[in-house]
Amino acid sequence: MSKVLIVEDELSIAELEKDYLELSSFEVEIETDGQQGLEKALKEDFDMIILDIMLPEVDGFEICKQIREAKEIPILMVSARKEDIDKIRGLGLGADDYITKPFSPSELVARVKAHLNRYQRLVNNQMEANDIIEIRGLKIDKTARRVYLNGEEKVFTTKEFDLLTFLAGHPNRVFTKEELFNKIWDMESLGDIATVTVHIKKIREKIEVNTAKPQYIETIWGVGYRFKM
C-alpha cells in the first residue's frame, strides 16, 4: 500500500483528498502546519507528497525545496493561485506536477496514481542488478563492462574484455584458439589466430598473480584454453 502525505492547511480539503485516496487503497496522513509537514516528510517514509503552497510557518515552495534536496519521491503541488510564475517556480524547485484549486478529487487520484506508477518504474529500472560474474576475487561486470581484481579495477580493451567474459561465462570448458577467434573476432578464415594467444597473455598479466601458474585461464596444451572454476 502506497503511503501519501498531504500537507494542507484547509482541513476540509485535506480530508476530502484523504477520503478519495483511501478509497483507492492509499494510506494517507495529513499535516496542516508547514513546519510539521516538512519535519514529517523528512523523517518518515512516504511514497508521495501532496503539498499546498500557502501554508502557515513554512510555505510549500520551501518545503518542496528541502524535500527534493533529501528525497526523490514524487511531489504534487496544490494551489488556488493560477499564476504561471507559481507553477514555474514550483516545478523549478523539483515538484513533479502542479494542480490548481478547485479540482475534482478523481483528477487528484488519477495524477497521484500516474506519478507513483512512473516513479516505481524508474526505481525498478535503477534497481535492476548488473550482470556480474564473480570468481575468487575476480569480478566481471558485464553490464558496465568493467573488471575488478580484489576490488581494484583493471583496464581492459574491448576484445580483451569480450574474450575474458566469454571464457568466464563458460567455465571448465576447453576452447580451441580457432573457436575463440571465430567467436570473439567473428571471422572464420581471415586474420591470424595468434591474436588469441596475444590477448590471453595480456589478460593474464592483468588478473593473474603468477602468469606462469595461472589460477583463472589455463592452457590445455595441444588444445586451447579453459577458464578454471
JSON list of C-alpha atoms in Angstrom, two decimals:
[
{"chain": "A", "resi": 1, "resn": "MET", "atom": "CA", "xyz": [0.00, 0.00, 0.00]},
{"chain": "A", "resi": 2, "resn": "SER", "atom": "CA", "xyz": [1.49, 3.35, -1.06]},
{"chain": "A", "resi": 3, "resn": "LYS", "atom": "CA", "xyz": [1.77, 5.95, 1.67]},
{"chain": "A", "resi": 4, "resn": "VAL", "atom": "CA", "xyz": [0.85, 9.58, 0.88]},
{"chain": "A", "resi": 5, "resn": "LEU", "atom": "CA", "xyz": [1.38, 12.69, 2.99]},
{"chain": "A", "resi": 6, "resn": "ILE", "atom": "CA", "xyz": [-1.00, 15.63, 2.47]},
{"chain": "A", "resi": 7, "resn": "VAL", "atom": "CA", "xyz": [0.31, 18.98, 3.70]},
{"chain": "A", "resi": 8, "resn": "GLU", "atom": "CA", "xyz": [-2.73, 21.26, 3.50]},
{"chain": "A", "resi": 9, "resn": "ASP", "atom": "CA", "xyz": [-3.92, 23.93, 5.97]},
{"chain": "A", "resi": 10, "resn": "GLU", "atom": "CA", "xyz": [-7.56, 23.76, 4.86]},
{"chain": "A", "resi": 11, "resn": "LEU", "atom": "CA", "xyz": [-8.60, 20.69, 6.80]},
{"chain": "A", "resi": 12, "resn": "SER", "atom": "CA", "xyz": [-11.87, 20.16, 4.89]},
{"chain": "A", "resi": 13, "resn": "ILE", "atom": "CA", "xyz": [-9.95, 19.96, 1.60]},
{"chain": "A", "resi": 14, "resn": "ALA", "atom": "CA", "xyz": [-7.30, 17.70, 3.10]},
{"chain": "A", "resi": 15, "resn": "GLU", "atom": "CA", "xyz": [-9.91, 15.31, 4.49]},
{"chain": "A", "resi": 16, "resn": "LEU", "atom": "CA", "xyz": [-11.73, 15.16, 1.15]},
{"chain": "A", "resi": 17, "resn": "GLU", "atom": "CA", "xyz": [-8.46, 14.32, -0.62]},
{"chain": "A", "resi": 18, "resn": "LYS", "atom": "CA", "xyz": [-7.74, 11.73, 2.05]},
{"chain": "A", "resi": 19, "resn": "ASP", "atom": "CA", "xyz": [-11.14, 10.07, 1.65]},
{"chain": "A", "resi": 20, "resn": "TYR", "atom": "CA", "xyz": [-10.76, 9.68, -2.12]},
{"chain": "A", "resi": 21, "resn": "LEU", "atom": "CA", "xyz": [-7.21, 8.41, -1.86]},
{"chain": "A", "resi": 22, "resn": "GLU", "atom": "CA", "xyz": [-8.14, 5.88, 0.80]},
{"chain": "A", "resi": 23, "resn": "LEU", "atom": "CA", "xyz": [-10.96, 4.63, -1.44]},
{"chain": "A", "resi": 24, "resn": "SER", "atom": "CA", "xyz": [-8.21, 3.90, -3.96]},
{"chain": "A", "resi": 25, "resn": "SER", "atom": "CA", "xyz": [-6.27, 1.91, -1.35]},
{"chain": "A", "resi": 26, "resn": "PHE", "atom": "CA", "xyz": [-3.71, 4.54, -0.38]},
{"chain": "A", "resi": 27, "resn": "GLU", "atom": "CA", "xyz": [-2.53, 5.04, 3.18]},
{"chain": "A", "resi": 28, "resn": "VAL", "atom": "CA", "xyz": [-2.84, 8.76, 3.92]},
{"chain": "A", "resi": 29, "resn": "GLU", "atom": "CA", "xyz": [-1.64, 11.14, 6.64]},
{"chain": "A", "resi": 30, "resn": "ILE", "atom": "CA", "xyz": [-2.44, 14.85, 6.98]},
{"chain": "A", "resi": 31, "resn": "GLU", "atom": "CA", "xyz": [-0.46, 17.78, 8.33]},
{"chain": "A", "resi": 32, "resn": "THR", "atom": "CA", "xyz": [-1.96, 21.28, 8.40]},
{"chain": "A", "resi": 33, "resn": "ASP", "atom": "CA", "xyz": [1.17, 23.13, 9.51]},
{"chain": "A", "resi": 34, "resn": "GLY", "atom": "CA", "xyz": [4.05, 23.74, 7.11]},
{"chain": "A", "resi": 35, "resn": "GLN", "atom": "CA", "xyz": [6.86, 23.17, 9.62]},
{"chain": "A", "resi": 36, "resn": "GLN", "atom": "CA", "xyz": [5.33, 19.98, 10.97]},
{"chain": "A", "resi": 37, "resn": "GLY", "atom": "CA", "xyz": [4.62, 18.78, 7.45]},
{"chain": "A", "resi": 38, "resn": "LEU", "atom": "CA", "xyz": [8.24, 19.36, 6.47]},
{"chain": "A", "resi": 39, "resn": "GLU", "atom": "CA", "xyz": [9.56, 17.51, 9.51]},
{"chain": "A", "resi": 40, "resn": "LYS", "atom": "CA", "xyz": [7.23, 14.56, 8.92]},
{"chain": "A", "resi": 41, "resn": "ALA", "atom": "CA", "xyz": [8.13, 14.40, 5.22]},
{"chain": "A", "resi": 42, "resn": "LEU", "atom": "CA", "xyz": [11.84, 14.32, 6.01]},
{"chain": "A", "resi": 43, "resn": "LYS", "atom": "CA", "xyz": [11.73, 11.93, 8.96]},
{"chain": "A", "resi": 44, "resn": "GLU", "atom": "CA", "xyz": [9.18, 9.37, 7.76]},
{"chain": "A", "resi": 45, "resn": "ASP", "atom": "CA", "xyz": [8.91, 7.25, 4.64]},
{"chain": "A", "resi": 46, "resn": "PHE", "atom": "CA", "xyz": [6.24, 8.38, 2.20]},
{"chain": "A", "resi": 47, "resn": "ASP", "atom": "CA", "xyz": [5.76, 7.37, -1.41]},
{"chain": "A", "resi": 48, "resn": "MET", "atom": "CA", "xyz": [4.35, 10.76, -2.42]},
{"chain": "A", "resi": 49, "resn": "ILE", "atom": "CA", "xyz": [3.71, 14.25, -1.04]},
{"chain": "A", "resi": 50, "resn": "ILE", "atom": "CA", "xyz": [0.66, 16.37, -1.89]},
{"chain": "A", "resi": 51, "resn": "LEU", "atom": "CA", "xyz": [1.77, 19.86, -0.97]},
{"chain": "A", "resi": 52, "resn": "ASP", "atom": "CA", "xyz": [-0.23, 23.08, -0.72]},
{"chain": "A", "resi": 53, "resn": "ILE", "atom": "CA", "xyz": [1.70, 26.30, -1.40]},
{"chain": "A", "resi": 54, "resn": "MET", "atom": "CA", "xyz": [0.06, 28.69, 1.09]},
{"chain": "A", "resi": 55, "resn": "LEU", "atom": "CA", "xyz": [0.85, 27.21, 4.50]},
{"chain": "A", "resi": 56, "resn": "PRO", "atom": "CA", "xyz": [1.49, 28.61, 7.98]},
{"chain": "A", "resi": 57, "resn": "GLU", "atom": "CA", "xyz": [5.07, 28.67, 9.31]},
{"chain": "A", "resi": 58, "resn": "VAL", "atom": "CA", "xyz": [6.78, 27.35, 6.16]},
{"chain": "A", "resi": 59, "resn": "ASP", "atom": "CA", "xyz": [5.34, 27.71, 2.67]},
{"chain": "A", "resi": 60, "resn": "GLY", "atom": "CA", "xyz": [5.08, 24.94, 0.09]},
{"chain": "A", "resi": 61, "resn": "PHE", "atom": "CA", "xyz": [7.95, 26.26, -2.02]},
{"chain": "A", "resi": 62, "resn": "GLU", "atom": "CA", "xyz": [10.43, 25.96, 0.86]},
{"chain": "A", "resi": 63, "resn": "ILE", "atom": "CA", "xyz": [9.06, 22.54, 1.83]},
{"chain": "A", "resi": 64, "resn": "CYS", "atom": "CA", "xyz": [9.39, 21.33, -1.75]},
{"chain": "A", "resi": 65, "resn": "LYS", "atom": "CA", "xyz": [12.97, 22.60, -1.94]},
{"chain": "A", "resi": 66, "resn": "GLN", "atom": "CA", "xyz": [14.04, 20.85, 1.26]},
{"chain": "A", "resi": 67, "resn": "ILE", "atom": "CA", "xyz": [12.29, 17.58, 0.44]},
{"chain": "A", "resi": 68, "resn": "ARG", "atom": "CA", "xyz": [13.84, 17.47, -3.00]},
{"chain": "A", "resi": 69, "resn": "GLU", "atom": "CA", "xyz": [17.31, 18.01, -1.54]},
{"chain": "A", "resi": 70, "resn": "ALA", "atom": "CA", "xyz": [16.83, 14.89, 0.59]},
{"chain": "A", "resi": 71, "resn": "LYS", "atom": "CA", "xyz": [14.46, 12.61, -1.35]},
{"chain": "A", "resi": 72, "resn": "GLU", "atom": "CA", "xyz": [13.41, 11.72, -4.89]},
{"chain": "A", "resi": 73, "resn": "ILE", "atom": "CA", "xyz": [9.78, 10.87, -4.14]},
{"chain": "A", "resi": 74, "resn": "PRO", "atom": "CA", "xyz": [7.05, 12.49, -6.30]},
{"chain": "A", "resi": 75, "resn": "ILE", "atom": "CA", "xyz": [5.73, 15.86, -5.14]},
{"chain": "A", "resi": 76, "resn": "LEU", "atom": "CA", "xyz": [2.38, 17.23, -6.34]},
{"chain": "A", "resi": 77, "resn": "MET", "atom": "CA", "xyz": [1.93, 20.92, -5.54]},
{"chain": "A", "resi": 78, "resn": "VAL", "atom": "CA", "xyz": [-1.57, 22.32, -4.98]},
{"chain": "A", "resi": 79, "resn": "SER", "atom": "CA", "xyz": [-2.63, 25.97, -5.01]},
{"chain": "A", "resi": 80, "resn": "ALA", "atom": "CA", "xyz": [-5.58, 28.27, -5.57]},
{"chain": "A", "resi": 81, "resn": "ARG", "atom": "CA", "xyz": [-3.19, 30.62, -7.35]},
{"chain": "A", "resi": 82, "resn": "LYS", "atom": "CA", "xyz": [-3.27, 30.18, -11.11]},
{"chain": "A", "resi": 83, "resn": "GLU", "atom": "CA", "xyz": [-0.32, 32.40, -11.99]},
{"chain": "A", "resi": 84, "resn": "ASP", "atom": "CA", "xyz": [2.19, 30.75, -14.31]},
{"chain": "A", "resi": 85, "resn": "ILE", "atom": "CA", "xyz": [5.06, 32.11, -12.23]},
{"chain": "A", "resi": 86, "resn": "ASP", "atom": "CA", "xyz": [3.96, 29.94, -9.28]},
{"chain": "A", "resi": 87, "resn": "LYS", "atom": "CA", "xyz": [3.81, 26.85, -11.48]},
{"chain": "A", "resi": 88, "resn": "ILE", "atom": "CA", "xyz": [7.23, 27.62, -12.94]},
{"chain": "A", "resi": 89, "resn": "ARG", "atom": "CA", "xyz": [8.70, 28.20, -9.50]},
{"chain": "A", "resi": 90, "resn": "GLY", "atom": "CA", "xyz": [7.21, 25.03, -8.06]},
{"chain": "A", "resi": 91, "resn": "LEU", "atom": "CA", "xyz": [8.36, 22.85, -10.93]},
{"chain": "A", "resi": 92, "resn": "GLY", "atom": "CA", "xyz": [11.75, 24.54, -10.86]},
{"chain": "A", "resi": 93, "resn": "LEU", "atom": "CA", "xyz": [12.17, 23.59, -7.21]},
{"chain": "A", "resi": 94, "resn": "GLY", "atom": "CA", "xyz": [11.62, 19.94, -8.07]},
{"chain": "A", "resi": 95, "resn": "ALA", "atom": "CA", "xyz": [7.87, 19.39, -7.95]},
{"chain": "A", "resi": 96, "resn": "ASP", "atom": "CA", "xyz": [6.67, 16.71, -10.35]},
{"chain": "A", "resi": 97, "resn": "ASP", "atom": "CA", "xyz": [3.27, 18.27, -11.01]},
{"chain": "A", "resi": 98, "resn": "TYR", "atom": "CA", "xyz": [1.11, 21.31, -10.18]},
{"chain": "A", "resi": 99, "resn": "ILE", "atom": "CA", "xyz": [-2.67, 21.36, -9.85]},
{"chain": "A", "resi": 100, "resn": "THR", "atom": "CA", "xyz": [-4.84, 24.42, -9.21]},
{"chain": "A", "resi": 101, "resn": "LYS", "atom": "CA", "xyz": [-7.92, 24.64, -7.00]},
{"chain": "A", "resi": 102, "resn": "PRO", "atom": "CA", "xyz": [-10.71, 23.89, -7.46]},
{"chain": "A", "resi": 103, "resn": "PHE", "atom": "CA", "xyz": [-10.10, 20.42, -8.89]},
{"chain": "A", "resi": 104, "resn": "SER", "atom": "CA", "xyz": [-12.05, 17.21, -8.82]},
{"chain": "A", "resi": 105, "resn": "PRO", "atom": "CA", "xyz": [-10.85, 14.61, -6.28]},
{"chain": "A", "resi": 106, "resn": "SER", "atom": "CA", "xyz": [-10.89, 11.99, -9.03]},
{"chain": "A", "resi": 107, "resn": "GLU", "atom": "CA", "xyz": [-8.41, 14.07, -11.04]},
{"chain": "A", "resi": 108, "resn": "LEU", "atom": "CA", "xyz": [-6.17, 14.26, -8.00]},
{"chain": "A", "resi": 109, "resn": "VAL", "atom": "CA", "xyz": [-6.30, 10.48, -7.53]},
{"chain": "A", "resi": 110, "resn": "ALA", "atom": "CA", "xyz": [-5.54, 9.94, -11.23]},
{"chain": "A", "resi": 111, "resn": "ARG", "atom": "CA", "xyz": [-2.49, 12.19, -11.05]},
{"chain": "A", "resi": 112, "resn": "VAL", "atom": "CA", "xyz": [-1.24, 10.53, -7.88]},
{"chain": "A", "resi": 113, "resn": "LYS", "atom": "CA", "xyz": [-1.53, 7.07, -9.46]},
{"chain": "A", "resi": 114, "resn": "ALA", "atom": "CA", "xyz": [0.21, 8.22, -12.64]},
{"chain": "A", "resi": 115, "resn": "HIS", "atom": "CA", "xyz": [3.17, 9.71, -10.79]},
{"chain": "A", "resi": 116, "resn": "LEU", "atom": "CA", "xyz": [3.55, 6.76, -8.45]},
{"chain": "A", "resi": 117, "resn": "ASN", "atom": "CA", "xyz": [3.46, 4.31, -11.35]},
{"chain": "A", "resi": 118, "resn": "ARG", "atom": "CA", "xyz": [6.09, 6.31, -13.24]},
{"chain": "A", "resi": 119, "resn": "TYR", "atom": "CA", "xyz": [8.26, 6.61, -10.14]},
{"chain": "A", "resi": 120, "resn": "GLN", "atom": "CA", "xyz": [8.01, 2.89, -9.41]},
{"chain": "A", "resi": 121, "resn": "ARG", "atom": "CA", "xyz": [9.07, 2.02, -12.96]},
{"chain": "A", "resi": 122, "resn": "LEU", "atom": "CA", "xyz": [12.06, 4.33, -12.58]},
{"chain": "A", "resi": 123, "resn": "VAL", "atom": "CA", "xyz": [13.04, 2.79, -9.25]},
{"chain": "A", "resi": 124, "resn": "ASN", "atom": "CA", "xyz": [12.69, -0.74, -10.63]},
{"chain": "A", "resi": 125, "resn": "ASN", "atom": "CA", "xyz": [14.88, 0.12, -13.60]},
{"chain": "A", "resi": 126, "resn": "GLN", "atom": "CA", "xyz": [17.53, 1.58, -11.33]},
{"chain": "A", "resi": 127, "resn": "MET", "atom": "CA", "xyz": [17.41, -1.44, -9.07]},
{"chain": "A", "resi": 128, "resn": "GLU", "atom": "CA", "xyz": [17.94, -3.96, -11.81]},
{"chain": "A", "resi": 129, "resn": "ALA", "atom": "CA", "xyz": [21.13, -5.75, -10.87]},
{"chain": "A", "resi": 130, "resn": "ASN", "atom": "CA", "xyz": [24.07, -5.64, -13.20]},
{"chain": "A", "resi": 131, "resn": "ASP", "atom": "CA", "xyz": [25.04, -8.93, -14.82]},
{"chain": "A", "resi": 132, "resn": "ILE", "atom": "CA", "xyz": [28.14, -9.86, -12.82]},
{"chain": "A", "resi": 133, "resn": "ILE", "atom": "CA", "xyz": [30.49, -12.85, -12.75]},
{"chain": "A", "resi": 134, "resn": "GLU", "atom": "CA", "xyz": [32.49, -13.23, -9.52]},
{"chain": "A", "resi": 135, "resn": "ILE", "atom": "CA", "xyz": [35.14, -15.91, -9.07]},
{"chain": "A", "resi": 136, "resn": "ARG", "atom": "CA", "xyz": [37.85, -15.95, -6.37]},
{"chain": "A", "resi": 137, "resn": "GLY", "atom": "CA", "xyz": [38.36, -12.19, -6.15]},
{"chain": "A", "resi": 138, "resn": "LEU", "atom": "CA", "xyz": [37.78, -11.57, -9.86]},
{"chain": "A", "resi": 139, "resn": "LYS", "atom": "CA", "xyz": [34.68, -9.53, -10.62]},
{"chain": "A", "resi": 140, "resn": "ILE", "atom": "CA", "xyz": [33.48, -9.07, -14.19]},
{"chain": "A", "resi": 141, "resn": "ASP", "atom": "CA", "xyz": [30.65, -6.55, -14.53]},
{"chain": "A", "resi": 142, "resn": "LYS", "atom": "CA", "xyz": [29.19, -7.46, -17.92]},
{"chain": "A", "resi": 143, "resn": "THR", "atom": "CA", "xyz": [26.65, -4.63, -17.83]},
{"chain": "A", "resi": 144, "resn": "ALA", "atom": "CA", "xyz": [29.18, -1.88, -17.09]},
{"chain": "A", "resi": 145, "resn": "ARG", "atom": "CA", "xyz": [31.99, -3.69, -18.96]},
{"chain": "A", "resi": 146, "resn": "ARG", "atom": "CA", "xyz": [34.39, -3.29, -16.06]},
{"chain": "A", "resi": 147, "resn": "VAL", "atom": "CA", "xyz": [36.77, -5.76, -14.42]},
{"chain": "A", "resi": 148, "resn": "TYR", "atom": "CA", "xyz": [37.97, -5.75, -10.81]},
{"chain": "A", "resi": 149, "resn": "LEU", "atom": "CA", "xyz": [40.59, -7.89, -9.09]},
{"chain": "A", "resi": 150, "resn": "ASN", "atom": "CA", "xyz": [40.31, -7.89, -5.30]},
{"chain": "A", "resi": 151, "resn": "GLY", "atom": "CA", "xyz": [38.45, -4.58, -5.50]},
{"chain": "A", "resi": 152, "resn": "GLU", "atom": "CA", "xyz": [40.96, -2.89, -7.80]},
{"chain": "A", "resi": 153, "resn": "GLU", "atom": "CA", "xyz": [39.73, -2.01, -11.27]},
{"chain": "A", "resi": 154, "resn": "LYS", "atom": "CA", "xyz": [41.75, -3.30, -14.22]},
{"chain": "A", "resi": 155, "resn": "VAL", "atom": "CA", "xyz": [41.58, -1.59, -17.59]},
{"chain": "A", "resi": 156, "resn": "PHE", "atom": "CA", "xyz": [40.66, -3.89, -20.49]},
{"chain": "A", "resi": 157, "resn": "THR", "atom": "CA", "xyz": [40.44, -3.31, -24.21]},
{"chain": "A", "resi": 158, "resn": "THR", "atom": "CA", "xyz": [37.19, -4.28, -25.92]},
{"chain": "A", "resi": 159, "resn": "LYS", "atom": "CA", "xyz": [38.46, -7.60, -27.23]},
{"chain": "A", "resi": 160, "resn": "GLU", "atom": "CA", "xyz": [40.26, -8.46, -24.01]},
{"chain": "A", "resi": 161, "resn": "PHE", "atom": "CA", "xyz": [37.02, -7.91, -22.11]},
{"chain": "A", "resi": 162, "resn": "ASP", "atom": "CA", "xyz": [34.99, -9.91, -24.62]},
{"chain": "A", "resi": 163, "resn": "LEU", "atom": "CA", "xyz": [37.45, -12.80, -24.52]},
{"chain": "A", "resi": 164, "resn": "LEU", "atom": "CA", "xyz": [37.64, -12.89, -20.72]},
{"chain": "A", "resi": 165, "resn": "THR", "atom": "CA", "xyz": [33.86, -12.64, -20.39]},
{"chain": "A", "resi": 166, "resn": "PHE", "atom": "CA", "xyz": [33.27, -15.43, -22.88]},
{"chain": "A", "resi": 167, "resn": "LEU", "atom": "CA", "xyz": [35.70, -17.80, -21.16]},
{"chain": "A", "resi": 168, "resn": "ALA", "atom": "CA", "xyz": [34.41, -16.93, -17.67]},
{"chain": "A", "resi": 169, "resn": "GLY", "atom": "CA", "xyz": [30.86, -17.42, -18.90]},
{"chain": "A", "resi": 170, "resn": "HIS", "atom": "CA", "xyz": [31.71, -20.99, -19.96]},
{"chain": "A", "resi": 171, "resn": "PRO", "atom": "CA", "xyz": [33.85, -22.23, -17.05]},
{"chain": "A", "resi": 172, "resn": "ASN", "atom": "CA", "xyz": [35.71, -25.55, -17.17]},
{"chain": "A", "resi": 173, "resn": "ARG", "atom": "CA", "xyz": [35.10, -25.90, -20.90]},
{"chain": "A", "resi": 174, "resn": "VAL", "atom": "CA", "xyz": [38.07, -26.11, -23.24]},
{"chain": "A", "resi": 175, "resn": "PHE", "atom": "CA", "xyz": [38.04, -23.91, -26.35]},
{"chain": "A", "resi": 176, "resn": "THR", "atom": "CA", "xyz": [40.49, -24.12, -29.21]},
{"chain": "A", "resi": 177, "resn": "LYS", "atom": "CA", "xyz": [42.18, -20.97, -30.48]},
{"chain": "A", "resi": 178, "resn": "GLU", "atom": "CA", "xyz": [40.15, -21.29, -33.65]},
{"chain": "A", "resi": 179, "resn": "GLU", "atom": "CA", "xyz": [36.88, -21.42, -31.72]},
{"chain": "A", "resi": 180, "resn": "LEU", "atom": "CA", "xyz": [37.81, -18.38, -29.65]},
{"chain": "A", "resi": 181, "resn": "PHE", "atom": "CA", "xyz": [38.99, -16.47, -32.71]},
{"chain": "A", "resi": 182, "resn": "ASN", "atom": "CA", "xyz": [35.75, -17.19, -34.55]},
{"chain": "A", "resi": 183, "resn": "LYS", "atom": "CA", "xyz": [33.62, -16.31, -31.52]},
{"chain": "A", "resi": 184, "resn": "ILE", "atom": "CA", "xyz": [35.31, -13.08, -30.43]},
{"chain": "A", "resi": 185, "resn": "TRP", "atom": "CA", "xyz": [36.61, -11.73, -33.71]},
{"chain": "A", "resi": 186, "resn": "ASP", "atom": "CA", "xyz": [33.73, -13.10, -35.77]},
{"chain": "A", "resi": 187, "resn": "MET", "atom": "CA", "xyz": [35.97, -14.27, -38.60]},
{"chain": "A", "resi": 188, "resn": "GLU", "atom": "CA", "xyz": [36.34, -17.78, -39.91]},
{"chain": "A", "resi": 189, "resn": "SER", "atom": "CA", "xyz": [39.11, -17.55, -42.47]},
{"chain": "A", "resi": 190, "resn": "LEU", "atom": "CA", "xyz": [40.50, -14.04, -42.18]},
{"chain": "A", "resi": 191, "resn": "GLY", "atom": "CA", "xyz": [43.11, -12.85, -39.72]},
{"chain": "A", "resi": 192, "resn": "ASP", "atom": "CA", "xyz": [45.65, -14.65, -37.59]},
{"chain": "A", "resi": 193, "resn": "ILE", "atom": "CA", "xyz": [44.56, -16.89, -34.72]},
{"chain": "A", "resi": 194, "resn": "ALA", "atom": "CA", "xyz": [47.82, -15.97, -33.00]},
{"chain": "A", "resi": 195, "resn": "THR", "atom": "CA", "xyz": [45.97, -12.87, -31.84]},
{"chain": "A", "resi": 196, "resn": "VAL", "atom": "CA", "xyz": [44.14, -15.12, -29.39]},
{"chain": "A", "resi": 197, "resn": "THR", "atom": "CA", "xyz": [47.44, -16.08, -27.75]},
{"chain": "A", "resi": 198, "resn": "VAL", "atom": "CA", "xyz": [48.47, -12.43, -27.54]},
{"chain": "A", "resi": 199, "resn": "HIS", "atom": "CA", "xyz": [45.20, -11.42, -25.91]},
{"chain": "A", "resi": 200, "resn": "ILE", "atom": "CA", "xyz": [45.31, -14.30, -23.43]},
{"chain": "A", "resi": 201, "resn": "LYS", "atom": "CA", "xyz": [48.80, -13.17, -22.44]},
{"chain": "A", "resi": 202, "resn": "LYS", "atom": "CA", "xyz": [47.60, -9.59, -21.87]},
{"chain": "A", "resi": 203, "resn": "ILE", "atom": "CA", "xyz": [44.60, -10.74, -19.84]},
{"chain": "A", "resi": 204, "resn": "ARG", "atom": "CA", "xyz": [46.81, -12.93, -17.64]},
{"chain": "A", "resi": 205, "resn": "GLU", "atom": "CA", "xyz": [49.14, -10.00, -16.97]},
{"chain": "A", "resi": 206, "resn": "LYS", "atom": "CA", "xyz": [46.17, -8.11, -15.56]},
{"chain": "A", "resi": 207, "resn": "ILE", "atom": "CA", "xyz": [44.42, -10.77, -13.48]},
{"chain": "A", "resi": 208, "resn": "GLU", "atom": "CA", "xyz": [46.96, -13.47, -12.62]},
{"chain": "A", "resi": 209, "resn": "VAL", "atom": "CA", "xyz": [49.26, -13.21, -9.60]},
{"chain": "A", "resi": 210, "resn": "ASN", "atom": "CA", "xyz": [51.69, -15.59, -11.31]},
{"chain": "A", "resi": 211, "resn": "THR", "atom": "CA", "xyz": [51.31, -15.77, -15.08]},
{"chain": "A", "resi": 212, "resn": "ALA", "atom": "CA", "xyz": [53.46, -18.91, -15.13]},
{"chain": "A", "resi": 213, "resn": "LYS", "atom": "CA", "xyz": [50.91, -20.65, -12.91]},
{"chain": "A", "resi": 214, "resn": "PRO", "atom": "CA", "xyz": [47.58, -19.07, -13.83]},
{"chain": "A", "resi": 215, "resn": "GLN", "atom": "CA", "xyz": [44.66, -19.63, -11.47]},
{"chain": "A", "resi": 216, "resn": "TYR", "atom": "CA", "xyz": [41.99, -18.40, -13.88]},
{"chain": "A", "resi": 217, "resn": "ILE", "atom": "CA", "xyz": [42.81, -19.13, -17.51]},
{"chain": "A", "resi": 218, "resn": "GLU", "atom": "CA", "xyz": [44.59, -22.43, -18.02]},
{"chain": "A", "resi": 219, "resn": "THR", "atom": "CA", "xyz": [46.43, -23.54, -21.13]},
{"chain": "A", "resi": 220, "resn": "ILE", "atom": "CA", "xyz": [45.42, -27.00, -22.24]},
{"chain": "A", "resi": 221, "resn": "TRP", "atom": "CA", "xyz": [48.45, -27.96, -24.29]},
{"chain": "A", "resi": 222, "resn": "GLY", "atom": "CA", "xyz": [47.73, -29.05, -27.79]},
{"chain": "A", "resi": 223, "resn": "VAL", "atom": "CA", "xyz": [44.07, -27.98, -27.48]},
{"chain": "A", "resi": 224, "resn": "GLY", "atom": "CA", "xyz": [43.43, -24.43, -26.28]},
{"chain": "A", "resi": 225, "resn": "TYR", "atom": "CA", "xyz": [42.30, -22.63, -23.15]},
{"chain": "A", "resi": 226, "resn": "ARG", "atom": "CA", "xyz": [39.97, -23.18, -20.23]},
{"chain": "A", "resi": 227, "resn": "PHE", "atom": "CA", "xyz": [38.64, -20.85, -17.54]},
{"chain": "A", "resi": 228, "resn": "LYS", "atom": "CA", "xyz": [39.01, -22.73, -14.26]},
{"chain": "A", "resi": 229, "resn": "MET", "atom": "CA", "xyz": [36.31, -22.51, -11.61]}
]
